[in-house]
Coordinates of C-alpha atoms and ligand atoms in Angstrom, one line a residue:
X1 CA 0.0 0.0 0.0
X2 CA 2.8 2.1 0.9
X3 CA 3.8 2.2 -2.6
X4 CA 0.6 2.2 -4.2
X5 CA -0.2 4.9 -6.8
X6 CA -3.0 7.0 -6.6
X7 CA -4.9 5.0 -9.4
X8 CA -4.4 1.7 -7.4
X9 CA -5.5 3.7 -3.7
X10 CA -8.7 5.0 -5.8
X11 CA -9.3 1.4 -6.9
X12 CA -9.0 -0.4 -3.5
X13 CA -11.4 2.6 -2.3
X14 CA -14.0 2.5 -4.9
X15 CA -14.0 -1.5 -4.5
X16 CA -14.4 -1.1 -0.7
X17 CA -10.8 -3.2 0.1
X18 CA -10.0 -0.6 2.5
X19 CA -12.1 2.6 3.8
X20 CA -11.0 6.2 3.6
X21 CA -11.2 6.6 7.9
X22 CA -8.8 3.2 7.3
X23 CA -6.4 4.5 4.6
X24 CA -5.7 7.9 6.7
X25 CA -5.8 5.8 9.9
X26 CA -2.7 4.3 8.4
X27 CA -1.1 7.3 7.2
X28 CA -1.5 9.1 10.5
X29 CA 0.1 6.2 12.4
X30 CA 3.2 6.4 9.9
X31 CA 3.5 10.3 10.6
X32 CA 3.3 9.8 14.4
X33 CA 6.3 7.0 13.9
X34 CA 8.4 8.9 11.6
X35 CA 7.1 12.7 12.2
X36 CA 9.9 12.6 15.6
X37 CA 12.8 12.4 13.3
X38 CA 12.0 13.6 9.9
X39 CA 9.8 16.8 10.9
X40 CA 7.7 17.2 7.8
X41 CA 4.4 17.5 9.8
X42 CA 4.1 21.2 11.4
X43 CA 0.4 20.5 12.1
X44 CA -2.3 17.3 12.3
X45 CA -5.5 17.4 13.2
X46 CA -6.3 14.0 13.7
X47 CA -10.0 14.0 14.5
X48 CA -10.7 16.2 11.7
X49 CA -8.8 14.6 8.7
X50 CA -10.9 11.6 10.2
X51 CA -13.6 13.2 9.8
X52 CA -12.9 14.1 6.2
X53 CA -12.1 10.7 5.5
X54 CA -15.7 9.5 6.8
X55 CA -17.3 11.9 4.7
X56 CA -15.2 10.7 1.5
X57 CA -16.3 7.0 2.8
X58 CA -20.5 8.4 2.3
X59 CA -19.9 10.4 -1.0
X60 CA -18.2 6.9 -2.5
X61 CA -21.0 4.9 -0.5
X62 CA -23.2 7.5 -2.2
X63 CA -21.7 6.5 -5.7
X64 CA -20.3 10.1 -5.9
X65 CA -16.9 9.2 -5.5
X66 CA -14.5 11.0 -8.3
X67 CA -11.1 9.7 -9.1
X68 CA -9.1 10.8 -6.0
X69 CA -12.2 10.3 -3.0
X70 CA -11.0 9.5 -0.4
X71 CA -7.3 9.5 -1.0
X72 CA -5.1 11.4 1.9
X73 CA -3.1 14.4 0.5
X74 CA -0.7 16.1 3.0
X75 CA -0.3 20.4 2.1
X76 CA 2.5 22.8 2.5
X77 CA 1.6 24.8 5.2
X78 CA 1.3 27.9 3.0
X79 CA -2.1 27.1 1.7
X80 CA -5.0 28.6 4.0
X81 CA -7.3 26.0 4.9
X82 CA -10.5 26.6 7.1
X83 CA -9.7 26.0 11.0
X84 CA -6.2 24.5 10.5
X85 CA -3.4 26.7 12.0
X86 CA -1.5 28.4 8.9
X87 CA 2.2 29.3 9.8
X88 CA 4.0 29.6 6.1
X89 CA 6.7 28.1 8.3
X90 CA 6.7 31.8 10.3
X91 CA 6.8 32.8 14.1
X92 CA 4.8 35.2 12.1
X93 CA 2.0 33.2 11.9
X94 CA 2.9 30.9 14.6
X95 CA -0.8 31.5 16.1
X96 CA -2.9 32.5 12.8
X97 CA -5.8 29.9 12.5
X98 CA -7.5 30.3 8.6
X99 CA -10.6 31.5 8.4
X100 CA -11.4 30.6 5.3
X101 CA -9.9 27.7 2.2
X102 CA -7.4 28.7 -0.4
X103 CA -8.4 27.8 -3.9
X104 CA -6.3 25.1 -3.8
X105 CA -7.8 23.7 -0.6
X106 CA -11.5 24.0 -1.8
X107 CA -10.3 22.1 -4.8
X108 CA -9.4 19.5 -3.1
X109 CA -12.0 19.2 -1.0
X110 CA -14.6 19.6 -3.7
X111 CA -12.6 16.4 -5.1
X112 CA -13.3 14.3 -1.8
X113 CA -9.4 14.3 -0.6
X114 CA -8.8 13.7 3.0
X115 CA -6.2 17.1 4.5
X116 CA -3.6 14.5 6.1
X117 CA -1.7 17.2 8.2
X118 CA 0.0 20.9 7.0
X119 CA 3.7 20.4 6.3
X120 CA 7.1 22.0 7.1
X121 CA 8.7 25.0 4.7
X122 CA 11.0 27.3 5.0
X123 CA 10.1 30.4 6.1
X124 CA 7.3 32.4 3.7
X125 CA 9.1 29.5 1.3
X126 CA 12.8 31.5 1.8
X127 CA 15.0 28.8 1.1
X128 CA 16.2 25.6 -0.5
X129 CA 17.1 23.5 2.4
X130 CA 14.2 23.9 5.2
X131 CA 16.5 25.2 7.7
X132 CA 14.9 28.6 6.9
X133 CA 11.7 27.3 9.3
X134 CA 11.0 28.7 12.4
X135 CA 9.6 25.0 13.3
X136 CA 13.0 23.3 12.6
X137 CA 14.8 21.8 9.6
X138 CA 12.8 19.0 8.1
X139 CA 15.1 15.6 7.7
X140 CA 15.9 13.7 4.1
X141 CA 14.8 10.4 4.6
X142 CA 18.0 8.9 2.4
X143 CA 20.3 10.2 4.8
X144 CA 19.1 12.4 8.3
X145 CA 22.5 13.9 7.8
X146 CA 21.2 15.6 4.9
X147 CA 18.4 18.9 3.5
X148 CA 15.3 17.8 1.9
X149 CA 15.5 21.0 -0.5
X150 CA 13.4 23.6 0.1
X151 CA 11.1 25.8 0.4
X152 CA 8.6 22.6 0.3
X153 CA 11.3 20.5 2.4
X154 CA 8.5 18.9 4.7
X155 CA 5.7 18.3 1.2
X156 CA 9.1 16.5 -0.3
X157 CA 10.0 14.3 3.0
X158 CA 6.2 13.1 3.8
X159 CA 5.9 11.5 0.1
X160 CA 9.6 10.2 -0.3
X161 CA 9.1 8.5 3.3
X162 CA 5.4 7.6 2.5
X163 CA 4.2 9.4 5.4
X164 CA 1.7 10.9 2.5
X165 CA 1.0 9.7 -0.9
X166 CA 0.5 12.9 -2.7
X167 CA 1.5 16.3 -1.0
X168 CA 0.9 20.2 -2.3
X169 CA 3.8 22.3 -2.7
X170 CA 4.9 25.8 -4.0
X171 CA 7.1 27.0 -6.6
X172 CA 8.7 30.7 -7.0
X173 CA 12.3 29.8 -7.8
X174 CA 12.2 26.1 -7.1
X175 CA 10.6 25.0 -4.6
X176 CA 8.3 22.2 -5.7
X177 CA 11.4 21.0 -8.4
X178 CA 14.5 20.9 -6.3
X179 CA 13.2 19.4 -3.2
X180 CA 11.5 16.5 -5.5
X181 CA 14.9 16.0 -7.0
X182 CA 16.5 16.1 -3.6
X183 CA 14.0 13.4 -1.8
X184 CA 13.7 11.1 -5.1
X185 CA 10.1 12.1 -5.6
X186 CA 8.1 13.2 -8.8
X187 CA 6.9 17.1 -8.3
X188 CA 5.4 19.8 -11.1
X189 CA 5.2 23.3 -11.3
X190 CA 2.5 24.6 -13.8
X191 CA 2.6 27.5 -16.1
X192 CA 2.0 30.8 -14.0
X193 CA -1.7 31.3 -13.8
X194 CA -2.8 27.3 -14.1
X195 CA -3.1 27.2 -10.1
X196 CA -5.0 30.3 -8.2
X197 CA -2.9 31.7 -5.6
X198 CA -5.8 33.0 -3.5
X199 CA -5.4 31.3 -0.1
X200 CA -1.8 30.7 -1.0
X201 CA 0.5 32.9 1.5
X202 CA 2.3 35.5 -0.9
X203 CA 5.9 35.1 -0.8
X204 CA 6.8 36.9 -4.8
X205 CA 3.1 37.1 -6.5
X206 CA 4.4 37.4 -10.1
X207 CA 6.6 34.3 -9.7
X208 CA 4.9 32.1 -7.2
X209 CA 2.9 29.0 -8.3
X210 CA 1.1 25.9 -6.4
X211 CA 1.9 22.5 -7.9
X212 CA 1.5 18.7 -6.9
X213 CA 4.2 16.6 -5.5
X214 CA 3.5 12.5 -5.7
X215 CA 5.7 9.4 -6.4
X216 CA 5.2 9.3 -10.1
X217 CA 3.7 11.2 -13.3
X218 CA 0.6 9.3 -13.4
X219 CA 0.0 10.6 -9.8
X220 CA 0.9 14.4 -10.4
X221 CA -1.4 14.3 -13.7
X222 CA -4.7 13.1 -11.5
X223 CA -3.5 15.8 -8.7
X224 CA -3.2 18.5 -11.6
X225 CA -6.6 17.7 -12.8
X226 CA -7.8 18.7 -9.1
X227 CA -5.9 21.5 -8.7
X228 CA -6.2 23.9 -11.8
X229 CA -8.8 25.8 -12.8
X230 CA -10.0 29.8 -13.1
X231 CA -10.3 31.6 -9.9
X232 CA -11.5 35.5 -10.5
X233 CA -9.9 35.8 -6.8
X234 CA -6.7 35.8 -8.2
X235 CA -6.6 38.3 -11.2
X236 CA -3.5 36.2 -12.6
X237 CA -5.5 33.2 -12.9
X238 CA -6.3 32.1 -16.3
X239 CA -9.6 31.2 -17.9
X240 CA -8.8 28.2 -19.9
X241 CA -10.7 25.4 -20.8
X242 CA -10.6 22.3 -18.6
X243 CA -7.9 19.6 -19.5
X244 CA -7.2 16.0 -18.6
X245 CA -3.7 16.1 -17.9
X246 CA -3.5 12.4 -18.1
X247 CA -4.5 12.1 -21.1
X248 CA -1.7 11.8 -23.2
X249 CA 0.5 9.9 -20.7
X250 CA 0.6 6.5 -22.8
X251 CA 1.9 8.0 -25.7
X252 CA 5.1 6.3 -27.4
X253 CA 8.2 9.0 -27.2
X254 CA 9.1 8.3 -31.3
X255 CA 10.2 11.7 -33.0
X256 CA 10.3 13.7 -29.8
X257 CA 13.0 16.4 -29.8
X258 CA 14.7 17.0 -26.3
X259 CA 16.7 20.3 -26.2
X260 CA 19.8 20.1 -24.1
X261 CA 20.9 23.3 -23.2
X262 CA 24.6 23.9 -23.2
X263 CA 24.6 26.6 -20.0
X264 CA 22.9 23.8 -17.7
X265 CA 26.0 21.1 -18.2
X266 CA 28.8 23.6 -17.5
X267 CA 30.9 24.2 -14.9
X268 CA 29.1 23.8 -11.6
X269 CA 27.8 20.7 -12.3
X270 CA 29.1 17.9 -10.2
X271 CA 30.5 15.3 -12.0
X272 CA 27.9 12.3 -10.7
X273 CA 24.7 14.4 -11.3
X274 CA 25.9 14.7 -14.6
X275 CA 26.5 11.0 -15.3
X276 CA 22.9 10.0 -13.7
X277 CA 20.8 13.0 -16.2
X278 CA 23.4 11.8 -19.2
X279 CA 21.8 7.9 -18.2
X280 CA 18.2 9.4 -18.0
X281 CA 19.0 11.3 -21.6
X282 CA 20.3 7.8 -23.0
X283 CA 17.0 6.4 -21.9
X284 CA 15.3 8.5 -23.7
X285 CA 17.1 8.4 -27.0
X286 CA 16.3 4.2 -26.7
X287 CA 12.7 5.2 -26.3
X288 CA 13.3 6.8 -29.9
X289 CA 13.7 10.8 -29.1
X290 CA 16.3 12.8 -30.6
X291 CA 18.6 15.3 -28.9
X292 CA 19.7 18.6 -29.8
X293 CA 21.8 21.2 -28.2
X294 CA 20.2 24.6 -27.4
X295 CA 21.7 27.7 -25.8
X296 CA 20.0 29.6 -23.1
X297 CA 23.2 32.6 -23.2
X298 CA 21.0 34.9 -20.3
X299 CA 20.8 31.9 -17.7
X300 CA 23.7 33.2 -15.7
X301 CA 21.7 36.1 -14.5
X302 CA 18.8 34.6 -13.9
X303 CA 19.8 34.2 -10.4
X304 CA 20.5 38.3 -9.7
X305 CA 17.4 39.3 -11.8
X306 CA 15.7 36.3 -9.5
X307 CA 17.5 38.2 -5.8
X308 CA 15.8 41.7 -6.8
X309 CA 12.3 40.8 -8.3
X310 CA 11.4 38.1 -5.5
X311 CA 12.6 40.3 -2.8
X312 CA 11.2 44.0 -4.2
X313 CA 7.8 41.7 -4.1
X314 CA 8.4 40.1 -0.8
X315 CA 8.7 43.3 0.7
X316 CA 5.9 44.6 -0.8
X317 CA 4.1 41.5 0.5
X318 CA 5.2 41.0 3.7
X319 CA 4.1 44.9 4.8
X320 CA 1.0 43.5 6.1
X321 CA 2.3 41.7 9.1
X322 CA 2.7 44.8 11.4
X323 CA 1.0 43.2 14.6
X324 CA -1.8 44.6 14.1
X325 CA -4.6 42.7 12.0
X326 CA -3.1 39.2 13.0
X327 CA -0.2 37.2 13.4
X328 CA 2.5 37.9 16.3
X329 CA 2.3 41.0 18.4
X330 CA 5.2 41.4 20.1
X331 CA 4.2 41.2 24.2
X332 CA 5.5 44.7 25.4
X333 CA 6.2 48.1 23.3
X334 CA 5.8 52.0 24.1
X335 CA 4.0 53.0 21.3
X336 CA 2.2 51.8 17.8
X337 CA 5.8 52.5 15.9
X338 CA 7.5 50.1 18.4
X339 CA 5.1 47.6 18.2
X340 CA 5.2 47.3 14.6
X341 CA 9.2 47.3 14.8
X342 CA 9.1 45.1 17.4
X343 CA 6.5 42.7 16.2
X344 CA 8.2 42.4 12.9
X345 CA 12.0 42.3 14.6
X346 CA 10.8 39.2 16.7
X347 CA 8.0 37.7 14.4
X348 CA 10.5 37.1 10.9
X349 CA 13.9 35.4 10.9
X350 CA 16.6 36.2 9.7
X351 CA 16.5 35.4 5.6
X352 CA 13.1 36.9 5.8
X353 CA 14.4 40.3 7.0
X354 CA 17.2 39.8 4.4
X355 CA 14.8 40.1 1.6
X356 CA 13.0 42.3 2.8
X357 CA 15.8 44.9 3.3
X358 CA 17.4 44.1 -0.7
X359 CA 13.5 44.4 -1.6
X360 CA 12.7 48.2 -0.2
X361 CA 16.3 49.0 -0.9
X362 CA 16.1 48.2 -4.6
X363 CA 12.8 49.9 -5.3
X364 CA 13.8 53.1 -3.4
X365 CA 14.2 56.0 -5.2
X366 CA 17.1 56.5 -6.7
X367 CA 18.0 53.0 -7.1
X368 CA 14.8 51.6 -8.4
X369 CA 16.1 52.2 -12.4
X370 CA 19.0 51.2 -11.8
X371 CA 18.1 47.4 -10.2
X372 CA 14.1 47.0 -10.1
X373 CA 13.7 48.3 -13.7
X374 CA 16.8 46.6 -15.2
X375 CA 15.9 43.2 -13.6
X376 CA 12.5 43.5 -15.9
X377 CA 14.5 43.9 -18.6
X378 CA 16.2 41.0 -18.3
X379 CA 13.5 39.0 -17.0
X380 CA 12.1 39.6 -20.7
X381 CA 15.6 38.7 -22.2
X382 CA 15.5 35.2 -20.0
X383 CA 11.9 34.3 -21.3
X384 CA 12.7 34.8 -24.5
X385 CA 15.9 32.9 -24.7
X386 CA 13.4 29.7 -24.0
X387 CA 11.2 30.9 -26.8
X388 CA 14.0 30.4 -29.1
X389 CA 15.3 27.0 -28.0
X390 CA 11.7 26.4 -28.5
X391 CA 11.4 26.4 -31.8
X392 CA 14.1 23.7 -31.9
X393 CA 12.5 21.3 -29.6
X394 CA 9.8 19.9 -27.4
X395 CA 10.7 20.0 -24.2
X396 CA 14.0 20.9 -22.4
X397 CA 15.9 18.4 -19.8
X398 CA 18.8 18.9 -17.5
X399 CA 19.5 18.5 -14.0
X400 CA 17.1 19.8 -11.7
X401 CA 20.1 20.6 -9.2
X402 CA 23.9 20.5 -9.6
X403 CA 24.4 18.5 -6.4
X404 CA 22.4 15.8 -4.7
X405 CA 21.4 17.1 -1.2
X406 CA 23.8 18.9 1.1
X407 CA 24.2 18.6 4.8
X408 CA 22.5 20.2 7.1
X409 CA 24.3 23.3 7.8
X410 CA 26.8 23.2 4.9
X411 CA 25.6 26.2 2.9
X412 CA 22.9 27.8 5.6
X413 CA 26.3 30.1 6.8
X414 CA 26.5 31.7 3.1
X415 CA 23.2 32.8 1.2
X416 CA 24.8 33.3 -2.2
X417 CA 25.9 29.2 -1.8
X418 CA 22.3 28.6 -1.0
X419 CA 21.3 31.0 -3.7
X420 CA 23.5 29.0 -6.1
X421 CA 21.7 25.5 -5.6
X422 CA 18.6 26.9 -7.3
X423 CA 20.5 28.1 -11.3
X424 CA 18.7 25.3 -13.6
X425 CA 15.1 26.1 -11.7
X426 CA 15.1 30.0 -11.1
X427 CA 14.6 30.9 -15.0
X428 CA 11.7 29.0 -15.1
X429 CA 10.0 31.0 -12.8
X430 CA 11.3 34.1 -14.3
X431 CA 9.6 33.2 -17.8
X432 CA 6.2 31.8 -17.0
X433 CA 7.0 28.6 -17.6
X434 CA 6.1 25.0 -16.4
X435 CA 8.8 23.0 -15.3
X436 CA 9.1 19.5 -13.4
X437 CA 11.5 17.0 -11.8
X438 CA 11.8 13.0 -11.8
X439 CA 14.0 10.7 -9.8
X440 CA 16.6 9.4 -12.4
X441 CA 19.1 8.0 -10.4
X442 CA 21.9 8.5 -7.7
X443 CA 25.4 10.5 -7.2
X444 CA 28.4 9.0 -5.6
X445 CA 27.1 9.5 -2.1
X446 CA 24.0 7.4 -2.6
X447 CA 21.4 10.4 -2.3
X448 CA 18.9 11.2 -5.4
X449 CA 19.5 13.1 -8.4
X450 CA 16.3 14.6 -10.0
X451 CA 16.0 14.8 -14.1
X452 CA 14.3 18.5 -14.9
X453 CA 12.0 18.5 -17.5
X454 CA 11.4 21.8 -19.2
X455 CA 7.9 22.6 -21.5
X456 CA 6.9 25.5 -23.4
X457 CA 3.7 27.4 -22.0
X458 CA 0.4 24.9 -20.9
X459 CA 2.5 21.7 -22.3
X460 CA 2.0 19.9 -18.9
X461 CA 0.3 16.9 -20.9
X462 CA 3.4 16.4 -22.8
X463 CA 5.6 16.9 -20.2
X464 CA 3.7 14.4 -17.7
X465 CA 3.7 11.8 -21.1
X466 CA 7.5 12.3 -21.4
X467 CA 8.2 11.7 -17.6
X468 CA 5.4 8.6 -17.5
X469 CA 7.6 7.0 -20.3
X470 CA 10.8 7.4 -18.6
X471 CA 9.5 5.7 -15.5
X472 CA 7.4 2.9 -17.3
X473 CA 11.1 2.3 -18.7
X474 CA 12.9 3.0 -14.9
X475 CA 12.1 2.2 -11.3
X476 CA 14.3 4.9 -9.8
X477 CA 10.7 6.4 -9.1
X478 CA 9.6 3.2 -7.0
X479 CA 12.2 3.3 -4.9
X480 CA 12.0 3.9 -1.3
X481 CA 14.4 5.2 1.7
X482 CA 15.4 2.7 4.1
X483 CA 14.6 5.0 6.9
X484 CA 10.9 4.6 6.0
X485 CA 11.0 1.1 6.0
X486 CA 11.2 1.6 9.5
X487 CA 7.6 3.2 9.6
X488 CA 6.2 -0.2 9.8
Ligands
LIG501 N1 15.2 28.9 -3.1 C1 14.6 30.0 -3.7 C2 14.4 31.1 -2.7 O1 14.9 31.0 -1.6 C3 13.2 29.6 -4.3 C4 12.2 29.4 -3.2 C5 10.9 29.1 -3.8 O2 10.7 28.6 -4.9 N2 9.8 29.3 -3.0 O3 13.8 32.1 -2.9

């Protein structure tokens, strides 16, 4: 069961093998087992994801079961969901219970999933190794020495030590992509504006984006279905017509051309990383797809145009946390300006505060031509170098990170190291674009190495049929920690 996709859970619900209140039963007993050591769970609420699960039970009792009733998801704790504590991994909002669903919530619980527990991040999704969260770093079940990736550290751990079988995550320069690679788990972000962000705790609005993390491409494609769709909450959501992202997932690989771009096998690069995506890329040419090389010349500044756009909107963002309206209060001040400067001096961390000083400092006057304006610019110049290499190929594959996990505590001393870990994931963001990672092997120290696969605008059908292939052909997706062997 513990390995079971989504598909199979669905089947041995519908067919009444095992109940809903059962299936979560069983997941909840895993978290409580493993939870002490890995960290991944901020928040459970046992009796009501029990609850949940009953009513799942009725509406499949009622025949109104749809493909993912009753099936236990686990979601970043960024996502608002009605009476569940909300923290974005924050002091901040250490005490802030939601009031209301994000879109991606009532999604789900239109589609009759069970809300397994809220999971660890870094802080307002700071980060790419969890140590960002006020809650504590979360663990990687391959080795407890090292990071899950981060910001959605905790969404990554629960699936890759099937503490959850599907989890939510979020992506602004990386987030959903580099902790999948990092934990050996499937994850995909969509094109900006497939998944609302209302409900979604703003961290950079023009960059962030929800996304499903799962074990395999079949599992992301029946999470996708759930999650898109309009929302006129969120004015950057799009009004598309309704797709079954499974639907091309069978579809043989002949004729597909893979652009390799030169900039992501260059220096930086470890040497094993690069022999496990070289394997994946032989795979693929035996399942009869060509390769071509394609230049992306503006990825080396993706990462400073990336460190003045995500901060100028963080700033902007994170202005609303003065103490007042909710969140933390600081205990004791001597007037409203102290409070705020106290409530925000003791209710962000570090990184956060960071940000937030590159973010006002770049849009102040005087400076904001000089950095604001001129990372626009070049945010144009980054989208359109995919463009090009788009009309060479289909979709675009590299590694998803140039080193399998670090240790915890090797890079959270030096922010530009930490910044580094995200260059083959930031430019996605930057342009729009949807962008995913696969488990497609190991490096030298025995830890995961994730294959990025790059689309061109709303080609998550193709992308999911390119991964499905790959892991129809592979089992590096089936494979499972030893640590959560231990789960019972
Ligand atoms: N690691 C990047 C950052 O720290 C991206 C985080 C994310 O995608 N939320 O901003």
């Amino acid at each position: 069961m513990l390995n079971s996709s989504l598909k199979e859970l669905a089947a041995m619900l519908a067919g009444k093998q095992i109940s809903s209140v059962e299936l979560a039963g069983e997941f909840l007993r895993r978290i409580k087992a493993l939870n002490p050591v890995y960290n991944a769970f901020v928040t459970l609420a046992e009796e009501e994801t029990l609850k949940q699960a009953q009513a799942a039970d009725e509406m499949i009792a009622a025949g109104r079961g749809q493909p993912l009733t009753g099936v236990p998801v686990a979601h970043k704790d960024i996502f608002c969901a009605n009476g569940w504590r909300t923290t974005a991994g924050s002091r901040m909002l250490g005490n802030f219970v939601a009031p209301y669903d994000a879109h991606v919530i009532e999604r789900f619980r239109q589609a009759g999933t069970v809300n397994l527990g809220k999971t660890n991040m870094d802080e307002f999704a700071m980060g790419s190794s969890n140590e960002n969260s006020h809650f504590g770093p979360v663990k990687n079940p391959w080795d407890v020495r090292a990071v899950p990736g981060g910001s959605s550290g905790g969404s990554a751990c629960a699936v890759a030590a099937r503490m959850a079988p599907a989890a939510t995550g979020t992506d602004t320069g990386g987030s959903i992509r580099q902790p999948a690679a990092l934990t050996g788990i499937s994850g995909i972000k969509p094109t900006y504006g497939l998944v609302s962000r209302y409900g979604m705790v703003a961290f950079a609005s023009s960059l962030d984006q929800g996304g499903p993390m799962a074990k395999s491409a079949e599992d992301l494609s029946l999470l996708l279905n759930v999650m898109v769709g309009f929302d006129p909450r969120d004015s950057t959501s799009l009004q598309r017509e309704a797709e079954d992202y499974g639907r091309d997932l069978e579809r043989p690989l002949a004729g597909l051309r893979i652009g390799l771009p030169r900039e992501y096998f260059a220096a930086g690069l470890s040497t094993d990383v690069e022999r496990a995506v070289q394997a994946a890329i032989g795979e693929y040419r035996r399942l009869g797809a060509q390769t071509v090389e394609v230049t992306l010349p503006n990825t080396r500044l993706s990462i400073p145009v990336y460190y003045v756009l995500a901060p100028a909107e963080a700033s902007s963002n994170l202005s609303r946390y003065d103490g007042v309206r909710y969140g933390y209060r600081a205990p004791e001040y001597r007037d409203l300006a102290d409070m705020y400067q106290k409530s925000r001096a003791q209710g962000f961390g570090p990184e956060v505060k960071r940000r937030i000083m590159i973010g006002t400092y770049v849009l102040s006057h005087g400076y904001y031509d000089a950095y604001y304006l001129q990372a626009q610019k070049l945010r144009r110049l980054i989208a359109r170098d995919f463009s090009e290499a788009f009309k060479h190929c289909d979709v675009i594959m590299g590694p998803t990170s140039p080193t399998t996990a670090f240790n915890l505590g090797e890079k959270s001393s030096d922010p530009v190291q930490m910044y580094l870990s995200d260059i083959y994931t930031i430019a996605v963001n930057l342009a729009g674009l949807p962008g995913m990672s696969i488990p497609a092997g190991v490096g030298d120290d025995g830890r995961p190495v994730g294959l990025q696969i790059i689309g061109n605008y709303f080609s998550e059908a193709k992308m999911l049929n390119v991964a499905h292939r790959y892991q129809q052909a592979t089992d590096w997706h089936a494979r499972m920690p030893e640590g959560a062997k231990a789960g019972g």
